[in-house]
Tab-separated table of C-alpha atoms in Angstrom:
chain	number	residue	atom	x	y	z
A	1	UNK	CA	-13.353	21.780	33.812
A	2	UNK	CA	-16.876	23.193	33.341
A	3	UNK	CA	-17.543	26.620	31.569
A	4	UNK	CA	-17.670	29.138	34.762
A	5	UNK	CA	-14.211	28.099	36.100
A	6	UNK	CA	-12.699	28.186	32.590
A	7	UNK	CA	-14.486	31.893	32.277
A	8	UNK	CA	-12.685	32.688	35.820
A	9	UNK	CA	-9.312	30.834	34.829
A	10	UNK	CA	-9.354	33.132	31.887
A	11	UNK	CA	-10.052	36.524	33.846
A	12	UNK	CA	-6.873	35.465	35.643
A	13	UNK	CA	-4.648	34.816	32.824
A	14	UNK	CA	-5.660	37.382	31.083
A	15	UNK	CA	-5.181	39.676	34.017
A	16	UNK	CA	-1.345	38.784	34.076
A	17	UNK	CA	-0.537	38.152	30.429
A	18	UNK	CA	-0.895	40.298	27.158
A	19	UNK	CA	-3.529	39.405	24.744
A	20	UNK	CA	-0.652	38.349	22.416
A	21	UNK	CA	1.126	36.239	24.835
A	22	UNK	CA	-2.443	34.577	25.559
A	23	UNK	CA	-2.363	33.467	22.408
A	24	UNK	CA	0.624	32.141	21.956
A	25	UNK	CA	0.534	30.329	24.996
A	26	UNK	CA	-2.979	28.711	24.104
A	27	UNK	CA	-1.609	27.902	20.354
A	28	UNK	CA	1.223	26.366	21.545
A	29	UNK	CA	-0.658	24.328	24.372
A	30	UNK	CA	-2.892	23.391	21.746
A	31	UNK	CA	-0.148	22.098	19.240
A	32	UNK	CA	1.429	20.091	22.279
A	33	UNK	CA	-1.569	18.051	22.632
A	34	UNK	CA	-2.376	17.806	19.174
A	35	UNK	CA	1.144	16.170	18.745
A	36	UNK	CA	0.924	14.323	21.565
A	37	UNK	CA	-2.424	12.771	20.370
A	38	UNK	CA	-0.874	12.204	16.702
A	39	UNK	CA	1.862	10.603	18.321
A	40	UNK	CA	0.122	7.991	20.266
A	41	UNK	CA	-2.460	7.395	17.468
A	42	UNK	CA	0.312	6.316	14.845
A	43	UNK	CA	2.133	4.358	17.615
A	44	UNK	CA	-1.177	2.894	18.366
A	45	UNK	CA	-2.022	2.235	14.565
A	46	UNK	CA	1.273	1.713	12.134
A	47	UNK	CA	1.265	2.713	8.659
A	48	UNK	CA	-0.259	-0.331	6.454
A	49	UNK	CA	2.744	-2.393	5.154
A	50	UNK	CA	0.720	-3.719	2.313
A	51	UNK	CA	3.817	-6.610	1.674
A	52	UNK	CA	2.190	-8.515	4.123
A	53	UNK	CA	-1.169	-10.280	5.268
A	54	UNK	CA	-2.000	-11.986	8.643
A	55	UNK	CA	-4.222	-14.714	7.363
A	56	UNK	CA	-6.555	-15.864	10.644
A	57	UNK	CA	-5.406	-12.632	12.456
A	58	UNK	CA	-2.661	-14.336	13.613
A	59	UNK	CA	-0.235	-15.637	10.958
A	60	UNK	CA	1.199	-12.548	9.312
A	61	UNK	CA	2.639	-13.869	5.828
A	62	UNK	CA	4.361	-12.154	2.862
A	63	UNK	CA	1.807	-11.744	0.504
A	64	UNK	CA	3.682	-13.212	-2.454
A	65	UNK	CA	4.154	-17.080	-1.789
A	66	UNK	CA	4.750	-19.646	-3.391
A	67	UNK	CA	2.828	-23.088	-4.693
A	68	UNK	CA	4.863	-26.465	-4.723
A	69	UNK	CA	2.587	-28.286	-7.477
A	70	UNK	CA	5.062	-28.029	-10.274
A	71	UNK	CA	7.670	-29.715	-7.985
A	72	UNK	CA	6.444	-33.265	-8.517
A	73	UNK	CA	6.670	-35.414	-11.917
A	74	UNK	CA	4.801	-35.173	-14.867
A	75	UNK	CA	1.033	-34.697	-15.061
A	76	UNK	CA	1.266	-33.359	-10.978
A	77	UNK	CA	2.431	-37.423	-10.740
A	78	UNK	CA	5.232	-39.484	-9.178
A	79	UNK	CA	8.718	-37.551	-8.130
A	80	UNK	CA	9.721	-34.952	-9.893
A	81	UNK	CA	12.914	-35.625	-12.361
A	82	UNK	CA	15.388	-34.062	-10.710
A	83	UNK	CA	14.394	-34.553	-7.045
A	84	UNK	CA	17.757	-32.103	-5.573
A	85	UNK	CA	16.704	-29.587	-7.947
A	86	UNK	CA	13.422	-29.510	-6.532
A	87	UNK	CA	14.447	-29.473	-3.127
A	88	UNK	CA	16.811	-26.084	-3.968
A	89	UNK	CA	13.848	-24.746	-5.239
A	90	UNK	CA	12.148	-24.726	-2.358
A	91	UNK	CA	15.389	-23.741	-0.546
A	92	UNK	CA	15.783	-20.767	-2.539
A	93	UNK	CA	12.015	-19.663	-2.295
A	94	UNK	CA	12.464	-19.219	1.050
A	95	UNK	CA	15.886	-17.265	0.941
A	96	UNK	CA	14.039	-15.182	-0.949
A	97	UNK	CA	11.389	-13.872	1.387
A	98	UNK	CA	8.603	-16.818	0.721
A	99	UNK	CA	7.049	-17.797	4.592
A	100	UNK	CA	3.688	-19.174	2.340
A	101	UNK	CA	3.983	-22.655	0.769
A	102	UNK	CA	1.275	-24.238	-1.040
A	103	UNK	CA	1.169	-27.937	-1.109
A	104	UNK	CA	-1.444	-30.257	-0.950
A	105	UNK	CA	-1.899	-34.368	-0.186
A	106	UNK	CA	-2.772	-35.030	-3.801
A	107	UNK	CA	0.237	-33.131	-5.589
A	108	UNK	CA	2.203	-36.549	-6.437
A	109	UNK	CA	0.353	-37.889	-4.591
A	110	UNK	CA	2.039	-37.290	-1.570
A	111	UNK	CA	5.243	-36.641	-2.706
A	112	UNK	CA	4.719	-32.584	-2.722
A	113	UNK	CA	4.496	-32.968	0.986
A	114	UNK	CA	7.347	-35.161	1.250
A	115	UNK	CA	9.235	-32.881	-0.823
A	116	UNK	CA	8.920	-29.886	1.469
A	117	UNK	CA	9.723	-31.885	4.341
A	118	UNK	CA	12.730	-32.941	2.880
A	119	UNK	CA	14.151	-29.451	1.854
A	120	UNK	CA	13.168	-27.211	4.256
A	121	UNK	CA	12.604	-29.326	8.043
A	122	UNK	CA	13.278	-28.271	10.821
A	123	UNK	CA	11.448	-25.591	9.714
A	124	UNK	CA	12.781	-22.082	10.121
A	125	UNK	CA	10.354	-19.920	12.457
A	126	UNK	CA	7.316	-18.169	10.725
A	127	UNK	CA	7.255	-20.609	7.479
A	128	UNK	CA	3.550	-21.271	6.909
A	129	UNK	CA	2.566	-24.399	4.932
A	130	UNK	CA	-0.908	-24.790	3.680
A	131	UNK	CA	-1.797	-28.326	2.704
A	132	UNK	CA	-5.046	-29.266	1.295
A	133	UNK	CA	-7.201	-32.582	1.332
A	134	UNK	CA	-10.641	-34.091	-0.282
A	135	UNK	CA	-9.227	-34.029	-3.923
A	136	UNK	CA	-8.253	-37.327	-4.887
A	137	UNK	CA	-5.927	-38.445	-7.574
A	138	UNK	CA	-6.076	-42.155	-9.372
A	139	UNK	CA	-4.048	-41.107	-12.225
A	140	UNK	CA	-1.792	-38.339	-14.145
A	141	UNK	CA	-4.187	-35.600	-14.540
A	142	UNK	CA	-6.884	-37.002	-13.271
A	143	UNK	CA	-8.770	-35.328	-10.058
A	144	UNK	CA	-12.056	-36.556	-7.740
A	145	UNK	CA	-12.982	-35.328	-5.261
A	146	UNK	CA	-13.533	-37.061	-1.789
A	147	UNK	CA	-14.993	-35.343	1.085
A	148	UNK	CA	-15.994	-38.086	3.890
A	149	UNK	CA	-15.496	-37.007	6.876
A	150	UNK	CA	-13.723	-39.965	7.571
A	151	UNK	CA	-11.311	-39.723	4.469
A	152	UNK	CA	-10.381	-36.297	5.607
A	153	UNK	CA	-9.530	-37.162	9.317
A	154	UNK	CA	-7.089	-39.828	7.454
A	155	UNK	CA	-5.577	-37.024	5.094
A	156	UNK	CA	-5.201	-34.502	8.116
A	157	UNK	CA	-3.159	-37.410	9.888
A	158	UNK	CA	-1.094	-38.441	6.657
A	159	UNK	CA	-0.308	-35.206	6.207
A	160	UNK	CA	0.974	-34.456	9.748
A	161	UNK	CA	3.233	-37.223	9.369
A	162	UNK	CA	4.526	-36.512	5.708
A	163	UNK	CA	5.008	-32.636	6.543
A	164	UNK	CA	6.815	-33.508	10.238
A	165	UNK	CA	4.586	-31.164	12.048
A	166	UNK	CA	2.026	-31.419	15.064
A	167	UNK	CA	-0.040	-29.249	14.132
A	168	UNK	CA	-0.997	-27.653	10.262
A	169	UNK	CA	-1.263	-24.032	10.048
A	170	UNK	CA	-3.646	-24.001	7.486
A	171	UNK	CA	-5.550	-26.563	5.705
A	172	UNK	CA	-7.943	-26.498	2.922
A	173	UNK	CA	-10.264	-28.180	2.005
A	174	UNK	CA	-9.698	-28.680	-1.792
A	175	UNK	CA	-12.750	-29.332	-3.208
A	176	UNK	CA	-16.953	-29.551	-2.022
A	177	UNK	CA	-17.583	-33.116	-3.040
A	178	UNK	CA	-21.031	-33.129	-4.551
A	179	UNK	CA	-21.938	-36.549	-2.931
A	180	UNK	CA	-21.544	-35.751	0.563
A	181	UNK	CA	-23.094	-32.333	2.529
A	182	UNK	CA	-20.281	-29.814	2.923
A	183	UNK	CA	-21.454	-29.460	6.801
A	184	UNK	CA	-20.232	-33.116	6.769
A	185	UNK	CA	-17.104	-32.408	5.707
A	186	UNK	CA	-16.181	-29.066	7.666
A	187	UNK	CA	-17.681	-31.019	10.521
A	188	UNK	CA	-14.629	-33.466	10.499
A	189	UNK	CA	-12.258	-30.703	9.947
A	190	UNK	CA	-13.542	-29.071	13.291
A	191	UNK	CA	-12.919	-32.248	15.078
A	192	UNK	CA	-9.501	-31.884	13.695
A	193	UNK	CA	-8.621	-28.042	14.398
A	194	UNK	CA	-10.391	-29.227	17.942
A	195	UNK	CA	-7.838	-31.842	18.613
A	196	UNK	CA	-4.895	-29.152	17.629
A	197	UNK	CA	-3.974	-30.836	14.695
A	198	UNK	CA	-5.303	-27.787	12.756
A	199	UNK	CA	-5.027	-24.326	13.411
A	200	UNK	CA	-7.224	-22.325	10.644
A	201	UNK	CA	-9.462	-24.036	7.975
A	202	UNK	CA	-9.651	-22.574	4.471
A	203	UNK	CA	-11.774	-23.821	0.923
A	204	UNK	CA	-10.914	-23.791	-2.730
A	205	UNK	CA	-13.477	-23.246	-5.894
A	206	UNK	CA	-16.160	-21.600	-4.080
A	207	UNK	CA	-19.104	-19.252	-4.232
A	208	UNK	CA	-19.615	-16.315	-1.842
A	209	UNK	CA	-22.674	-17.677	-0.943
A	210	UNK	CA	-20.622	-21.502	-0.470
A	211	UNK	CA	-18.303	-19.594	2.227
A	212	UNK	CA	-21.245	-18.038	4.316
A	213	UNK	CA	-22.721	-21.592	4.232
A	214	UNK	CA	-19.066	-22.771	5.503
A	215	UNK	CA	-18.732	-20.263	8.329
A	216	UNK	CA	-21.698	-21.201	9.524
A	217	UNK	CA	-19.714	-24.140	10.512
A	218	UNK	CA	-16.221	-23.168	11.066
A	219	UNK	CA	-14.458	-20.111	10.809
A	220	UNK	CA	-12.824	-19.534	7.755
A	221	UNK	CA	-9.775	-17.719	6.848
A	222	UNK	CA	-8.479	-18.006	3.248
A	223	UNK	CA	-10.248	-19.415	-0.382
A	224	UNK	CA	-8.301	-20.381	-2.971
A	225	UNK	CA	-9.779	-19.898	-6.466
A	226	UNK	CA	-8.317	-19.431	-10.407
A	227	UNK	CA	-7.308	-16.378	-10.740
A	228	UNK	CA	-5.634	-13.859	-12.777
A	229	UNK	CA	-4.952	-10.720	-14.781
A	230	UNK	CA	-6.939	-12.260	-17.977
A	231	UNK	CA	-9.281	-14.906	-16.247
A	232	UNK	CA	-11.468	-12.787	-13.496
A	233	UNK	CA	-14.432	-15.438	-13.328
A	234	UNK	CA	-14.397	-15.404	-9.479
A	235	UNK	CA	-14.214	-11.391	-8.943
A	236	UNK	CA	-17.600	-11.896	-6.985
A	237	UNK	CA	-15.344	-13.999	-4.926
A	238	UNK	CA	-12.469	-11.936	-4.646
A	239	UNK	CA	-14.849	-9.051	-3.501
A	240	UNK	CA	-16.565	-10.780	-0.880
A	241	UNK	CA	-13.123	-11.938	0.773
A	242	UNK	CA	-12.063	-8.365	0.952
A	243	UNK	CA	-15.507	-7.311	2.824
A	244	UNK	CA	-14.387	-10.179	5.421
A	245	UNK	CA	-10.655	-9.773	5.558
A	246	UNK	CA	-10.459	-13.440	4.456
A	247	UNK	CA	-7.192	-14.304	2.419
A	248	UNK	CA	-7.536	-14.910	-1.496
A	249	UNK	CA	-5.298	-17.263	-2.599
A	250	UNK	CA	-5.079	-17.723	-6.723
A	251	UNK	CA	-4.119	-20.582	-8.250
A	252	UNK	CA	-3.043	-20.230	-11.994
A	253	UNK	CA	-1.515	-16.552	-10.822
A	254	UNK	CA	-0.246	-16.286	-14.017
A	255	UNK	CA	-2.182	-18.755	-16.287
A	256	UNK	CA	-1.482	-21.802	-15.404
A	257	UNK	CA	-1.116	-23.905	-18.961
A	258	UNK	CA	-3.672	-21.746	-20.547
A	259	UNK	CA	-1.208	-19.216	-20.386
A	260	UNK	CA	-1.943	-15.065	-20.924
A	261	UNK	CA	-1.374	-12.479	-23.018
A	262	UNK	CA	-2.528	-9.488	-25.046
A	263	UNK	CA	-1.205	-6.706	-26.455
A	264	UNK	CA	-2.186	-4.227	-23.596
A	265	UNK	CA	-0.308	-6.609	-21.016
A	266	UNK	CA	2.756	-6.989	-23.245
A	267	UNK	CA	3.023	-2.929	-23.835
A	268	UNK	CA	3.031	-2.184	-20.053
A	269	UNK	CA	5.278	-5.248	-19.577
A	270	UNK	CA	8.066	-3.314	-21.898
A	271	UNK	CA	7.400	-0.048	-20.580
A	272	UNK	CA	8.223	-1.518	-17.491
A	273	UNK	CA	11.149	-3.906	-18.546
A	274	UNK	CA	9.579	-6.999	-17.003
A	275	UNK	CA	7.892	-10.101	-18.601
A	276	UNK	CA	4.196	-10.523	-18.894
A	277	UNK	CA	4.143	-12.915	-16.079
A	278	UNK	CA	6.252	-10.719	-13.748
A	279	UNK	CA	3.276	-8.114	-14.323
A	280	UNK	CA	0.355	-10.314	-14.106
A	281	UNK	CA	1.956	-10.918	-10.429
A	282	UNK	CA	2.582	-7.608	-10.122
A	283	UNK	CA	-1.406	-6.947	-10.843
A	284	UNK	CA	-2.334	-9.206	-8.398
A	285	UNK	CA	-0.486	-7.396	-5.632
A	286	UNK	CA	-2.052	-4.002	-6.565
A	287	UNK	CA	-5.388	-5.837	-6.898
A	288	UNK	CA	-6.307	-6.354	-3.758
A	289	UNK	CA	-4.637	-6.427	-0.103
A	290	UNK	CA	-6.457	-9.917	0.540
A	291	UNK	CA	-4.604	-11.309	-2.288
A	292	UNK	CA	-2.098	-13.831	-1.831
A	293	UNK	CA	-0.709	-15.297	-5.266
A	294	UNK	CA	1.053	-18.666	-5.377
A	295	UNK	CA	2.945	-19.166	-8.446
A	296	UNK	CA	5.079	-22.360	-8.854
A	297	UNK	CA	7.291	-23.486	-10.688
A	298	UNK	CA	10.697	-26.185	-10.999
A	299	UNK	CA	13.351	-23.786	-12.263
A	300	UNK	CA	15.408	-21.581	-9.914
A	301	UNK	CA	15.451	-19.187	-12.763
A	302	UNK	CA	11.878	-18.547	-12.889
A	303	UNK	CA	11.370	-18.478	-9.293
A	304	UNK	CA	14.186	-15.893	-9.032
A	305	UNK	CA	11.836	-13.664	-11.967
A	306	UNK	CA	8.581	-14.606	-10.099
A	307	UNK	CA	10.077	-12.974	-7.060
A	308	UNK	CA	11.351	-10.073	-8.162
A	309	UNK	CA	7.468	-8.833	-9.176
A	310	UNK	CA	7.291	-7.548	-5.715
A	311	UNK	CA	9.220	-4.385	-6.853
A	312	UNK	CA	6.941	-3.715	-9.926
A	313	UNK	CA	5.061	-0.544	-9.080
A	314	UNK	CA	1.895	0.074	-11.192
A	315	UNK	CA	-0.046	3.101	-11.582
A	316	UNK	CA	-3.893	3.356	-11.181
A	317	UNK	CA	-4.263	3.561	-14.764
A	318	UNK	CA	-2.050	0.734	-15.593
């Protein structure tokens, strides 16, 4: 409607109606479309449930996951102990809310994989498990990395069959192998994601400036660095993946075997009747929205506490 037939619309209104009952009319005309826009923008735009991440845009997960390292034997080697006590672990995780599993080929080696295979397939609907590849191991403790292309179409495969899947939601590469280019070894993960036997590639221990190189080959969707409330080395990290929506998964969420503590951590900790580890967890959450911790572990009991850090609610100053 252009300004002269509004002015004449008006003369006519006005003509018919009191001043007052103008105005009521136009206030409440007003307030109808003002709800009515409200209305559709929430429906178009929910409020942020900030429980949950959708890592690639397209695989919402809970952001509090959990990483099946600990499940093997000693020294990340050989089968774990108690093998059915691993396998309710992992049972339990996801009774729990967990839809994020960490594994990777080199966790046993290969027994990780096998593992979660064992416990959890056929795999109920929405369970995401991230595997990893190009981190060898020769020996209890020992780690090298290996990123030929052609090792890491092999480790793709392997892991396909271990895991029982077609296809791997999301799989990292675990470590840049100084001897060969990292374009190399993206380039073979491409192939792979190409032939549908990946969906979304992430990285591990790496620079900002290592991701931009890696997107220049291959989106990616999630970095997994060392992490926590008393070891913030890769904060430059951390920021970056928040400026690209890209998912930052820590490893050591709660310090690994270097453990944490201080006496700041263990004061809030009381206040707020939880462990120090159930509030570096907690921290993580309130970090960052990108942040998807991973802690492990082979008791029930301490999965049960790792769990319940979810409902920990920190203030700004804490």
């Amino acid at each position: 409607m252009n300004d002269e037939a509004f002015g004449a619309n008006d003369d006519r209104v006005c003509s018919a109606m009191s001043r007052r009952l103008f105005l009521r009319a136009t206030l409440a005309v007003g307030a109808s479309l003002l709800a009515g826009r409200a209305a559709t923008l929430f429906a178009a735009e929910p409020a942020n449930d900030n429980s949950s991440f959708s890592i690639g845009g397209d695989l919402p997960v809970n952001r509090l996951g959990f990483g099946a390292m600990r499940l093997t034997g000693e020294g990340i080697w050989g089968w774990p102990p108690d093998r059915e006590n691993a396998r309710k672990v992992l049972r339990r995780a996801v009774e729990l809310g967990v839809n994020l599993i960490d594994t990777a080929d080199a966790y046993g080696p290969e027994t990780d994989e096998l593992l979660i295979a064992e416990a959890l397939y056929p795999y109920p609907k929405g369970l995401v498990i991230a595997t990893k590849g190009g981190n060898t191991r020769p020996g209890p403790n020992q780690w090298v990395p290996d990123g030929r292309p052609e090792y890491l179409k092999q480790c793709v495969d392997k892991s396909l069959r271990r895991l029982k899947l077609e296809g791997i939601d999301l799989y990292q590469l675990h470590r840049v192998d100084p001897k060969v280019p990292m374009e190399d070894s993206l380039g073979a993960l491409k192939e792979m994601q190409s032939a549908g036997k990946i969906r979304h590639i992430g990285l591990s221990e790496v620079t900002p400036e290592q991701v931009e190189r890696a997107r220049k080959v291959v989106p990616i969707v999630t970095v997994q660095n060392r992490y926590n409330i008393t070891d913030r080395k890769w904060d430059n990290t951390l920021s970056y993946c928040e400026k690209e929506r890209i998912g930052f998964m820590p490893w050591a969420p709660v310090g690994g075997t270097r453990g944490m503590g201080s006496t700041a951590l263990e004061k809030i900790a009381k206040d707020h009747g939880a462990t120090i580890y159930q509030l570096g967890l907690a921290w993580l959450l309130h970090r960052s929205p990108v942040m998807l911790p991973i802690p492990g572990t082979s008791s029930l009991a301490h999965l049960e506490e790792n769990m319940a850090a979810r409902k920990i609610q920190l203030s700004a100053e804490e």
